[in-house]
Tab-separated table of C-alpha atoms and ligand atoms in Angstrom:
chain	number	residue	atom	x	y	z
A	1	MET	CA	65.823	35.140	-20.602
A	2	ASP	CA	66.277	34.117	-24.246
A	3	ARG	CA	65.426	36.414	-27.096
A	4	LEU	CA	65.283	36.099	-30.860
A	5	ILE	CA	67.473	38.176	-33.137
A	6	ILE	CA	66.193	38.684	-36.645
A	7	GLN	CA	67.727	40.429	-39.613
A	8	GLY	CA	64.733	41.159	-41.793
A	9	GLN	CA	63.796	41.915	-45.389
A	10	LYS	CA	64.767	38.526	-46.738
A	11	ALA	CA	62.138	36.831	-48.915
A	12	LEU	CA	61.406	33.430	-47.371
A	13	CYS	CA	61.337	30.513	-49.803
A	14	GLY	CA	61.031	26.767	-49.382
A	15	ASN	CA	59.117	24.127	-47.460
A	16	VAL	CA	57.868	23.921	-43.865
A	17	ASP	CA	56.445	20.838	-42.136
A	18	ILE	CA	53.592	21.676	-39.793
A	19	SER	CA	53.408	20.072	-36.331
A	20	GLY	CA	50.428	18.629	-34.490
A	21	CYS	CA	47.711	21.026	-33.370
A	22	LYS	CA	48.408	22.585	-29.972
A	23	ASN	CA	44.791	23.262	-29.101
A	24	ALA	CA	43.752	19.722	-30.029
A	25	ALA	CA	46.677	18.135	-28.185
A	26	VAL	CA	46.053	20.081	-24.960
A	27	ALA	CA	42.481	18.714	-24.943
A	28	ILE	CA	43.210	15.166	-26.141
A	29	LEU	CA	46.080	14.538	-23.737
A	30	PRO	CA	43.868	15.116	-20.651
A	31	ALA	CA	40.967	13.343	-22.438
A	32	SER	CA	43.122	10.199	-22.593
A	33	LEU	CA	42.718	9.959	-18.789
A	34	LEU	CA	39.027	9.113	-19.198
A	35	ALA	CA	39.924	5.588	-20.322
A	36	ASN	CA	41.450	4.023	-17.161
A	37	ASP	CA	43.655	2.200	-19.669
A	38	VAL	CA	46.672	2.752	-21.941
A	39	VAL	CA	46.457	5.310	-24.765
A	40	VAL	CA	49.073	6.142	-27.413
A	41	LEU	CA	48.959	9.631	-28.923
A	42	GLU	CA	50.856	10.431	-32.139
A	43	ASN	CA	51.746	13.743	-33.804
A	44	ILE	CA	51.940	15.470	-30.415
A	45	PRO	CA	53.667	18.849	-30.890
A	46	ASP	CA	56.958	19.311	-29.007
A	47	ILE	CA	55.990	22.549	-27.243
A	48	ALA	CA	56.147	23.900	-23.691
A	49	ASP	CA	52.368	23.683	-23.064
A	50	ILE	CA	52.459	19.922	-23.670
A	51	LYS	CA	55.496	19.467	-21.422
A	52	ASN	CA	53.580	21.385	-18.775
A	53	GLN	CA	50.550	19.119	-19.128
A	54	VAL	CA	52.760	16.037	-18.934
A	55	ARG	CA	54.144	17.447	-15.656
A	56	ILE	CA	50.594	17.930	-14.300
A	57	MET	CA	49.650	14.374	-15.280
A	58	ARG	CA	52.769	12.910	-13.654
A	59	GLU	CA	51.918	14.860	-10.479
A	60	MET	CA	48.599	12.982	-10.567
A	61	ASP	CA	50.491	9.647	-10.729
A	62	VAL	CA	49.735	9.086	-14.415
A	63	ASP	CA	52.488	7.104	-16.133
A	64	VAL	CA	53.413	9.203	-19.189
A	65	GLU	CA	56.204	7.975	-21.432
A	66	TYR	CA	57.669	9.544	-24.594
A	67	LEU	CA	57.938	6.731	-27.186
A	68	ASP	CA	59.603	9.298	-29.441
A	69	ARG	CA	59.618	13.089	-29.639
A	70	HIS	CA	56.022	13.210	-30.969
A	71	THR	CA	54.466	10.058	-29.499
A	72	LEU	CA	53.206	9.730	-25.944
A	73	LYS	CA	52.068	6.612	-24.121
A	74	VAL	CA	49.670	7.421	-21.291
A	75	ASP	CA	48.781	4.857	-18.628
A	76	SER	CA	46.233	6.318	-16.208
A	77	ARG	CA	45.220	3.125	-14.419
A	78	HIS	CA	46.621	4.297	-11.073
A	79	MET	CA	45.973	8.025	-11.184
A	80	LYS	CA	44.456	10.295	-8.528
A	81	ASN	CA	41.774	12.943	-8.999
A	82	ASP	CA	43.498	15.985	-7.523
A	83	CYS	CA	45.749	18.648	-9.051
A	84	ALA	CA	44.752	21.447	-6.711
A	85	ASN	CA	48.289	22.244	-5.562
A	86	SER	CA	49.927	22.159	-8.962
A	87	GLU	CA	51.866	25.274	-9.996
A	88	SER	CA	51.825	23.867	-13.525
A	89	VAL	CA	48.003	24.107	-13.692
A	90	ARG	CA	48.270	27.841	-13.026
A	91	LYS	CA	50.658	28.273	-15.973
A	92	MET	CA	48.184	27.535	-18.765
A	93	ARG	CA	44.565	28.106	-19.689
A	94	ALA	CA	43.975	24.632	-21.127
A	95	SER	CA	44.475	22.992	-17.733
A	96	TYR	CA	40.726	23.648	-17.382
A	97	TYR	CA	40.290	20.370	-19.288
A	98	PHE	CA	41.327	18.462	-16.154
A	99	LEU	CA	38.025	19.665	-14.652
A	100	GLY	CA	35.861	17.886	-17.232
A	101	VAL	CA	38.079	14.804	-17.269
A	102	LEU	CA	38.251	14.301	-13.488
A	103	LEU	CA	34.544	14.955	-13.087
A	104	GLY	CA	33.739	12.550	-15.933
A	105	ARG	CA	35.959	9.752	-14.620
A	106	PHE	CA	35.772	10.108	-10.808
A	107	LYS	CA	32.618	12.286	-10.293
A	108	LYS	CA	34.900	14.292	-8.053
A	109	ALA	CA	37.727	16.763	-8.767
A	110	ARG	CA	40.025	19.316	-7.144
A	111	VAL	CA	41.846	21.550	-9.620
A	112	ALA	CA	43.853	24.781	-9.209
A	113	PHE	CA	42.650	27.833	-11.187
A	114	PRO	CA	43.978	27.795	-14.772
A	115	GLY	CA	46.237	30.637	-16.052
A	116	GLY	CA	47.216	31.448	-19.655
A	117	CYS	CA	47.636	34.422	-22.011
A	118	ASP	CA	46.155	37.727	-20.930
A	119	PHE	CA	43.416	38.836	-23.388
A	120	GLY	CA	41.356	40.548	-20.691
A	121	VAL	CA	38.761	38.632	-18.711
A	122	ARG	CA	38.887	34.892	-19.416
A	123	PRO	CA	35.933	33.440	-17.498
A	124	ILE	CA	35.020	29.751	-17.249
A	125	ASP	CA	31.402	30.340	-16.210
A	126	LEU	CA	30.041	28.441	-19.249
A	127	HIS	CA	32.141	25.396	-18.330
A	128	ILE	CA	30.858	25.490	-14.761
A	129	LYS	CA	27.214	25.989	-15.793
A	130	GLY	CA	27.602	22.936	-18.018
A	131	PHE	CA	29.038	20.786	-15.203
A	132	GLU	CA	26.219	21.927	-12.902
A	133	ALA	CA	23.618	21.088	-15.536
A	134	LEU	CA	25.063	17.558	-15.631
A	135	GLY	CA	24.527	17.284	-11.869
A	136	ALA	CA	27.790	18.465	-10.300
A	137	THR	CA	28.119	20.713	-7.276
A	138	VAL	CA	30.890	23.204	-7.949
A	139	THR	CA	32.671	25.474	-5.463
A	140	THR	CA	35.266	28.002	-6.573
A	141	LYS	CA	37.331	29.378	-3.713
A	142	ALA	CA	41.111	28.969	-3.523
A	143	VAL	CA	40.728	25.977	-5.853
A	144	ILE	CA	37.897	24.549	-7.958
A	145	GLU	CA	36.160	21.600	-6.300
A	146	MET	CA	33.464	19.506	-7.942
A	147	GLN	CA	31.420	16.538	-6.910
A	148	ALA	CA	28.438	14.590	-8.252
A	149	ASP	CA	26.562	11.528	-6.980
A	150	GLU	CA	25.702	10.857	-10.583
A	151	LEU	CA	26.153	12.730	-13.873
A	152	ARG	CA	22.980	12.833	-15.989
A	153	GLY	CA	22.738	13.808	-19.642
A	154	THR	CA	20.764	16.976	-20.359
A	155	ASN	CA	20.336	19.787	-22.909
A	156	ILE	CA	22.900	22.588	-22.604
A	157	PHE	CA	22.676	25.788	-24.633
A	158	LEU	CA	25.920	27.781	-24.689
A	159	ASP	CA	25.506	31.598	-24.674
A	160	PHE	CA	28.694	31.777	-26.749
A	161	ALA	CA	30.189	29.030	-28.917
A	162	SER	CA	33.103	28.602	-26.484
A	163	VAL	CA	35.768	26.113	-27.558
A	164	GLY	CA	36.799	25.289	-24.002
A	165	ALA	CA	33.250	24.923	-22.649
A	166	THR	CA	32.178	22.717	-25.592
A	167	ILE	CA	35.116	20.346	-25.144
A	168	ASN	CA	34.924	20.331	-21.348
A	169	ILE	CA	31.223	19.448	-21.359
A	170	MET	CA	31.899	16.638	-23.862
A	171	LEU	CA	34.617	15.295	-21.542
A	172	ALA	CA	32.334	15.321	-18.505
A	173	ALA	CA	29.375	13.863	-20.434
A	174	VAL	CA	30.915	10.882	-22.283
A	175	MET	CA	30.278	8.554	-19.333
A	176	ALA	CA	27.149	10.284	-17.939
A	177	GLU	CA	23.798	8.476	-17.723
A	178	GLY	CA	21.694	9.208	-20.836
A	179	THR	CA	22.208	11.734	-23.616
A	180	THR	CA	23.700	15.227	-23.429
A	181	VAL	CA	22.970	17.711	-26.209
A	182	ILE	CA	25.211	20.794	-26.530
A	183	GLU	CA	23.585	23.533	-28.592
A	184	ASN	CA	25.463	26.498	-30.049
A	185	ALA	CA	28.553	24.303	-29.744
A	186	ALA	CA	31.955	25.478	-31.009
A	187	LYS	CA	32.874	23.997	-34.418
A	188	GLU	CA	36.671	24.436	-34.394
A	189	PRO	CA	38.754	21.610	-35.924
A	190	HIS	CA	40.134	20.766	-32.464
A	191	VAL	CA	36.582	20.236	-31.149
A	192	VAL	CA	36.035	17.708	-33.948
A	193	ASP	CA	39.425	16.097	-33.301
A	194	THR	CA	38.673	15.682	-29.594
A	195	ALA	CA	35.298	14.106	-30.415
A	196	SER	CA	36.947	11.718	-32.901
A	197	PHE	CA	39.506	10.745	-30.265
A	198	LEU	CA	36.770	10.115	-27.665
A	199	ASN	CA	34.930	7.933	-30.202
A	200	SER	CA	38.152	6.003	-30.855
A	201	MET	CA	38.052	5.087	-27.123
A	202	GLY	CA	34.455	3.842	-27.409
A	203	ALA	CA	32.502	7.054	-26.724
A	204	ASP	CA	29.342	7.915	-28.664
A	205	VAL	CA	29.684	11.552	-29.763
A	206	LYS	CA	27.832	12.728	-32.877
A	207	GLY	CA	27.568	16.102	-34.600
A	208	ALA	CA	30.977	17.566	-33.685
A	209	GLY	CA	31.725	20.250	-36.277
A	210	THR	CA	28.080	21.390	-36.306
A	211	ASP	CA	26.130	23.630	-33.873
A	212	THR	CA	24.635	20.620	-32.097
A	213	ILE	CA	26.685	17.868	-30.474
A	214	ARG	CA	24.941	14.771	-29.082
A	215	ILE	CA	26.778	12.665	-26.525
A	216	ARG	CA	25.209	9.368	-25.546
A	217	GLY	CA	26.830	8.271	-22.301
A	218	VAL	CA	28.653	4.925	-22.287
A	219	LYS	CA	29.631	2.841	-19.241
A	220	LYS	CA	33.383	2.946	-19.842
A	221	LEU	CA	36.062	3.829	-22.377
A	222	HIS	CA	39.009	1.742	-23.566
A	223	GLY	CA	42.563	2.453	-24.725
A	224	SER	CA	43.307	3.641	-28.256
A	225	THR	CA	46.062	4.850	-30.606
A	226	TYR	CA	45.275	8.199	-32.174
A	227	ALA	CA	47.097	10.842	-34.291
A	228	ILE	CA	46.444	14.567	-33.662
A	229	ILE	CA	45.488	16.825	-36.618
A	230	PRO	CA	47.924	19.463	-37.948
A	231	ASP	CA	47.981	22.917	-36.368
A	232	GLN	CA	45.779	25.452	-38.153
A	233	ILE	CA	47.400	28.469	-36.488
A	234	GLU	CA	50.993	27.368	-37.011
A	235	THR	CA	50.088	26.787	-40.684
A	236	GLY	CA	48.557	30.252	-40.963
A	237	THR	CA	51.599	31.843	-39.322
A	238	TYR	CA	53.986	30.352	-41.924
A	239	MET	CA	51.565	31.268	-44.738
A	240	ILE	CA	51.811	34.876	-43.589
A	241	SER	CA	55.605	34.644	-43.346
A	242	ALA	CA	55.616	34.102	-47.132
A	243	ALA	CA	53.190	36.958	-47.749
A	244	VAL	CA	54.884	39.513	-45.496
A	245	THR	CA	58.399	38.889	-46.883
A	246	GLY	CA	57.381	38.666	-50.554
A	247	GLY	CA	58.470	35.022	-50.547
A	248	ASP	CA	57.259	31.637	-51.795
A	249	VAL	CA	56.617	29.042	-49.091
A	250	THR	CA	54.871	25.655	-49.182
A	251	VAL	CA	53.437	24.369	-45.899
A	252	HIS	CA	53.171	20.566	-45.710
A	253	ASN	CA	51.133	18.120	-43.610
A	254	VAL	CA	48.159	20.488	-43.418
A	255	ILE	CA	44.401	20.167	-43.902
A	256	PRO	CA	43.627	22.880	-46.509
A	257	ARG	CA	39.899	22.919	-45.583
A	258	HIS	CA	40.798	24.110	-42.063
A	259	MET	CA	42.616	27.041	-43.639
A	260	ASP	CA	39.712	28.309	-45.805
A	261	SER	CA	39.091	31.599	-43.955
A	262	ILE	CA	42.822	32.406	-43.916
A	263	SER	CA	43.440	31.380	-47.535
A	264	ALA	CA	40.404	33.427	-48.645
A	265	LYS	CA	41.633	36.513	-46.779
A	266	LEU	CA	45.145	36.196	-48.218
A	267	ARG	CA	43.705	35.886	-51.735
A	268	GLU	CA	41.552	38.976	-51.127
A	269	ILE	CA	44.739	40.826	-50.136
A	270	GLY	CA	46.336	39.745	-53.437
A	271	VAL	CA	48.586	36.898	-52.282
A	272	ARG	CA	48.655	33.735	-54.467
A	273	VAL	CA	47.480	30.669	-52.531
A	274	ILE	CA	47.654	27.281	-54.259
A	275	GLU	CA	46.134	24.303	-52.450
A	276	ASP	CA	47.028	20.659	-52.917
A	277	ASP	CA	45.789	17.580	-51.008
A	278	ASP	CA	47.845	18.154	-47.865
A	279	SER	CA	49.953	21.201	-48.677
A	280	ILE	CA	49.452	24.873	-49.490
A	281	ARG	CA	51.845	27.051	-51.488
A	282	VAL	CA	51.762	30.763	-50.676
A	283	ILE	CA	53.395	33.244	-53.042
A	284	GLY	CA	53.880	36.862	-52.044
A	285	LYS	CA	56.696	37.458	-54.549
A	286	GLY	CA	55.689	39.886	-57.325
A	287	CYS	CA	52.143	40.340	-55.939
A	288	ARG	CA	50.526	43.762	-55.500
A	289	LEU	CA	48.956	43.615	-52.075
A	290	ARG	CA	45.796	45.494	-51.106
A	291	PRO	CA	44.443	46.586	-47.708
A	292	CYS	CA	41.330	44.829	-46.400
A	293	LYS	CA	38.879	44.358	-43.523
A	294	VAL	CA	39.101	41.391	-41.137
A	295	LYS	CA	36.641	40.315	-38.456
A	296	THR	CA	37.605	37.538	-36.060
A	297	LEU	CA	34.875	34.972	-35.433
A	298	PRO	CA	34.438	31.423	-34.139
A	299	TYR	CA	35.198	28.731	-36.763
A	300	PRO	CA	34.630	28.701	-39.718
A	301	GLY	CA	35.264	32.448	-39.428
A	302	PHE	CA	38.688	34.080	-39.320
A	303	PRO	CA	40.431	32.817	-36.131
A	304	THR	CA	41.222	35.254	-33.343
A	305	ASP	CA	44.500	33.364	-32.887
A	306	MET	CA	45.580	34.645	-36.347
A	307	GLN	CA	44.618	38.248	-35.597
A	308	PRO	CA	48.089	39.516	-34.502
A	309	GLN	CA	49.797	37.814	-37.463
A	310	ILE	CA	47.468	39.306	-40.091
A	311	MET	CA	47.820	42.661	-38.335
A	312	VAL	CA	51.544	42.607	-39.196
A	313	LEU	CA	50.822	41.897	-42.849
A	314	LEU	CA	48.231	44.686	-43.074
A	315	ALA	CA	50.611	47.085	-41.286
A	316	THR	CA	52.976	46.724	-44.261
A	317	ILE	CA	50.400	47.226	-47.042
A	318	PRO	CA	49.877	50.887	-47.995
A	319	GLY	CA	46.237	52.002	-47.552
A	320	THR	CA	43.698	51.662	-44.749
A	321	SER	CA	42.811	48.256	-43.297
A	322	MET	CA	40.597	47.387	-40.354
A	323	ILE	CA	40.483	44.521	-37.882
A	324	ASN	CA	37.437	43.904	-35.717
A	325	GLU	CA	38.247	41.553	-32.799
A	326	SER	CA	34.933	40.004	-31.849
A	327	VAL	CA	36.044	37.027	-29.724
A	328	TRP	CA	38.243	38.508	-26.981
A	329	ASP	CA	37.763	41.765	-25.072
A	330	SER	CA	41.345	42.874	-24.962
A	331	ARG	CA	43.494	41.394	-27.666
A	332	PHE	CA	45.278	44.449	-29.067
A	333	LYS	CA	47.766	44.984	-26.227
A	334	TYR	CA	50.667	43.976	-28.471
A	335	VAL	CA	49.976	46.856	-30.886
A	336	ASP	CA	52.256	49.127	-28.792
A	337	GLN	CA	55.127	46.816	-29.692
A	338	LEU	CA	54.333	47.037	-33.418
A	339	ARG	CA	54.262	50.827	-33.164
A	340	LYS	CA	57.888	50.699	-31.983
A	341	LEU	CA	58.716	49.199	-35.404
A	342	GLY	CA	56.947	52.097	-37.133
A	343	ALA	CA	53.472	50.586	-37.637
A	344	ASN	CA	50.655	53.129	-37.804
A	345	ILE	CA	47.714	51.564	-35.952
A	346	ASP	CA	44.894	53.169	-33.974
A	347	VAL	CA	42.905	51.047	-31.563
A	348	GLU	CA	39.442	51.858	-30.333
A	349	SER	CA	37.884	49.163	-28.189
A	350	HIS	CA	37.418	46.114	-30.453
A	351	LEU	CA	38.493	47.886	-33.660
A	352	ALA	CA	42.004	48.481	-35.023
A	353	ILE	CA	42.480	50.903	-37.904
A	354	ILE	CA	45.708	50.293	-39.749
A	355	GLU	CA	47.393	52.788	-42.070
A	356	GLY	CA	49.895	50.597	-43.890
A	357	VAL	CA	53.463	51.922	-44.043
A	358	GLU	CA	56.106	51.416	-46.752
A	359	LYS	CA	58.329	49.546	-44.342
A	360	LEU	CA	58.806	48.585	-40.714
A	361	VAL	CA	62.150	49.350	-39.101
A	362	GLY	CA	63.812	46.863	-36.758
A	363	THR	CA	64.123	47.557	-33.028
A	364	ASP	CA	63.716	45.793	-29.654
A	365	VAL	CA	60.227	44.426	-28.996
A	366	GLU	CA	58.724	41.882	-26.655
A	367	ALA	CA	56.309	39.002	-27.041
A	368	THR	CA	53.319	39.929	-24.871
A	369	ASP	CA	51.573	36.587	-25.389
A	370	LEU	CA	51.882	33.484	-27.587
A	371	ARG	CA	50.361	34.675	-30.883
A	372	ALA	CA	51.540	38.259	-30.346
A	373	GLY	CA	55.023	36.765	-30.043
A	374	ALA	CA	54.636	35.058	-33.418
A	375	ALA	CA	53.474	38.395	-34.823
A	376	MET	CA	56.635	40.114	-33.527
A	377	VAL	CA	58.742	37.515	-35.326
A	378	LEU	CA	56.801	38.127	-38.565
A	379	ALA	CA	57.283	41.873	-38.122
A	380	GLY	CA	61.009	41.363	-37.590
A	381	LEU	CA	61.211	39.234	-40.755
A	382	ALA	CA	59.546	42.032	-42.736
A	383	ALA	CA	61.419	44.956	-41.122
A	384	SER	CA	64.652	46.520	-42.277
A	385	GLY	CA	67.657	46.113	-39.976
A	386	VAL	CA	67.743	44.051	-36.792
A	387	THR	CA	64.774	43.234	-34.555
A	388	THR	CA	65.118	41.512	-31.213
A	389	VAL	CA	62.114	39.781	-29.659
A	390	SER	CA	62.260	39.150	-25.907
A	391	ASN	CA	60.001	36.917	-23.740
A	392	VAL	CA	60.526	34.025	-26.151
A	393	ASN	CA	59.040	31.657	-23.569
A	394	TYR	CA	55.582	32.731	-24.793
A	395	ILE	CA	56.424	31.565	-28.322
A	396	ASP	CA	57.861	28.289	-26.999
A	397	ARG	CA	54.460	27.532	-25.459
A	398	GLY	CA	52.882	26.928	-28.850
A	399	TYR	CA	55.398	26.814	-31.733
A	400	GLU	CA	57.627	23.786	-32.201
A	401	ASN	CA	61.142	24.675	-33.396
A	402	MET	CA	60.138	28.031	-34.789
A	403	VAL	CA	63.718	29.242	-35.255
A	404	GLU	CA	64.826	26.086	-37.095
A	405	LYS	CA	61.697	26.026	-39.287
A	406	LEU	CA	62.231	29.665	-40.279
A	407	GLN	CA	65.942	29.121	-40.904
A	408	GLY	CA	64.901	26.252	-43.189
A	409	ILE	CA	63.109	28.727	-45.467
A	410	GLY	CA	65.998	31.168	-45.446
A	411	ALA	CA	65.215	33.452	-42.499
A	412	ARG	CA	68.126	35.158	-40.783
A	413	ILE	CA	67.015	34.454	-37.250
A	414	ARG	CA	68.683	32.981	-34.205
A	415	ARG	CA	68.070	32.461	-30.540
A	416	ASP	CA	70.272	34.277	-28.095
A	417	SER	CA	70.613	33.720	-24.393
A	418	GLY	CA	71.459	37.356	-23.781
A	419	ARG	CA	75.229	37.361	-23.572
A	420	GLU	CA	76.159	38.980	-26.900
A	421	ASP	CA	75.522	42.378	-28.441
A	422	PRO	CA	73.220	41.611	-31.391
A	423	GLN	CA	74.370	44.652	-33.382
A	424	LEU	CA	77.982	43.569	-33.014
A	425	SER	CA	77.377	40.001	-34.086
A	426	VAL	CA	75.363	41.145	-37.105
A	427	ILE	CA	78.298	43.286	-38.144
A	428	THR	CA	80.722	40.409	-37.693
A	429	GLY	CA	78.443	38.317	-39.843
A	430	ASN	CA	77.715	35.384	-37.544
A	431	ALA	CA	74.518	36.566	-35.974
A	432	VAL	CA	71.459	35.512	-37.867
B	1	UD1	C1	40.378	28.614	-27.126
B	1	UD1	C2	41.811	28.575	-27.578
B	1	UD1	C3	42.334	29.990	-27.777
B	1	UD1	C4	41.429	30.756	-28.723
B	1	UD1	C5	39.972	30.652	-28.304
B	1	UD1	C6	39.015	31.230	-29.332
B	1	UD1	C7	42.573	26.569	-26.496
B	1	UD1	C8	43.443	25.973	-25.451
B	1	UD1	N1	42.582	27.895	-26.574
B	1	UD1	O1	40.376	29.306	-25.886
B	1	UD1	O2	43.644	29.901	-28.305
B	1	UD1	O3	41.808	32.119	-28.721
B	1	UD1	O4	39.595	29.289	-28.108
B	1	UD1	O5	39.152	30.569	-30.550
B	1	UD1	O6	41.936	25.876	-27.273
B	1	UD1	N2	33.773	32.803	-22.582
B	1	UD1	C9	32.905	33.092	-21.549
B	1	UD1	N3	32.696	32.139	-20.595
B	1	UD1	C10	33.298	30.929	-20.622
B	1	UD1	C11	34.186	30.637	-21.677
B	1	UD1	C12	34.410	31.588	-22.650
B	1	UD1	O7	32.360	34.171	-21.496
B	1	UD1	O8	33.046	30.119	-19.720
B	1	UD1	C13	34.053	33.815	-23.615
B	1	UD1	C14	35.491	34.309	-23.521
B	1	UD1	O9	35.633	35.349	-22.574
B	1	UD1	C15	35.754	34.757	-24.932
B	1	UD1	C16	34.959	33.785	-25.775
B	1	UD1	O10	33.983	33.207	-24.897
B	1	UD1	O11	35.278	36.061	-25.137
B	1	UD1	C17	35.768	32.689	-26.430
B	1	UD1	O12	36.332	31.876	-25.467
B	1	UD1	P1	36.612	30.320	-25.706
B	1	UD1	O13	36.166	29.891	-27.063
B	1	UD1	O14	36.091	29.594	-24.523
B	1	UD1	O15	38.182	30.297	-25.654
B	1	UD1	P2	39.093	29.261	-24.951
B	1	UD1	O16	38.507	27.893	-25.041
B	1	UD1	O17	39.545	29.744	-23.623
């Protein structure tokens, strides 16, 4: 399996273009099936999770065509309502969106159990309670089966502001009879983007981005052309690449407002962050960085999907920092890998206590999930010597062209299919 080989301690400088938002795209692509029409989606990221969803949709007889690398044309007029035998569904968490979509469009669905990154228990009970509240009968045995004579709008209070449950209930409710109100709804930018997309197809969704979303059911949806928002987490990852290497990087095609919690935390640490209309410049060069406390929270709080990346930065800042992971039960598994590079981190339940070290030292590490994989790359960029990161397939799930984008800002990184000795090729000068 491929791995990345990184020669670290090079300050990254230059410009990076950010791709479309993974977590919006993996909701909007299935949502396009609600229309029984033709939909064109622009700014789709070229990542493995999207290719996987395209495979699932083709298995359901949806006609999906790439108009170019980032534009998909989806014609779902002849699709079926069953993806229960799909191996591809089991490969990713976001395939749970086919539940809401199939229920919403056909009032009947058979879907395999979704998979995804391992952060401990990843239940979908809130999704299922929501579908039941709308009138569906749900059975979960070998596969998930759902059926409803009629879907009826109702009030749904979420125990936790779950991103997936909020979006899935919206998908099921857009064509229900009457009005559905979701309280304690998730407010993430991709929730808002999915609602905007549904409205572009003729849905009536109001309040997305606040705690209360109101969905007035409509009879049917129509085709639309829609562009996905930029990726908040990819943006944050490149912002940290500038901070952790003492560099100067400008990220382009971003929505600075979506980055507020990350920009604020970087400023607190002592990094210079300069916002423009659709770009952010991050300067680590010449800055004295300070330790800090981070708590992950639903939006607009600090995103859990940036927790491993900021961990790497804090691991390199002398002094004591703390990270409290309040969204997922078990999202510090990757810390063992950082310790191999010399990081000094203690983990107790949801709390990580970080004693920053003067420098990390390159070695062999593995990506244990998508964002942890990005964190290993950041650690390798900061470390002295050579770091190899294995299990690159995790990173491919959510980062478009990461190697090329990093090379574009001066990183000494390359992808290797496992046939060469990385130490040797570094010495001969053609490695990274
Ligand atoms: C989405 C993101 C993921 C991110 C997470 C939190 C996608 C495809 N993935 O995941 O990258 O880490 O939001 O920002 O958008 N929960 C329940 N019952 C449920 C659903 C969730 O108890 O039915 C709990 C989870 O165990 C977790 C918390 O709610 O502790 C957050 O989960 P949720 O917001 O649903 O995350 P996902 O939508 O799966």
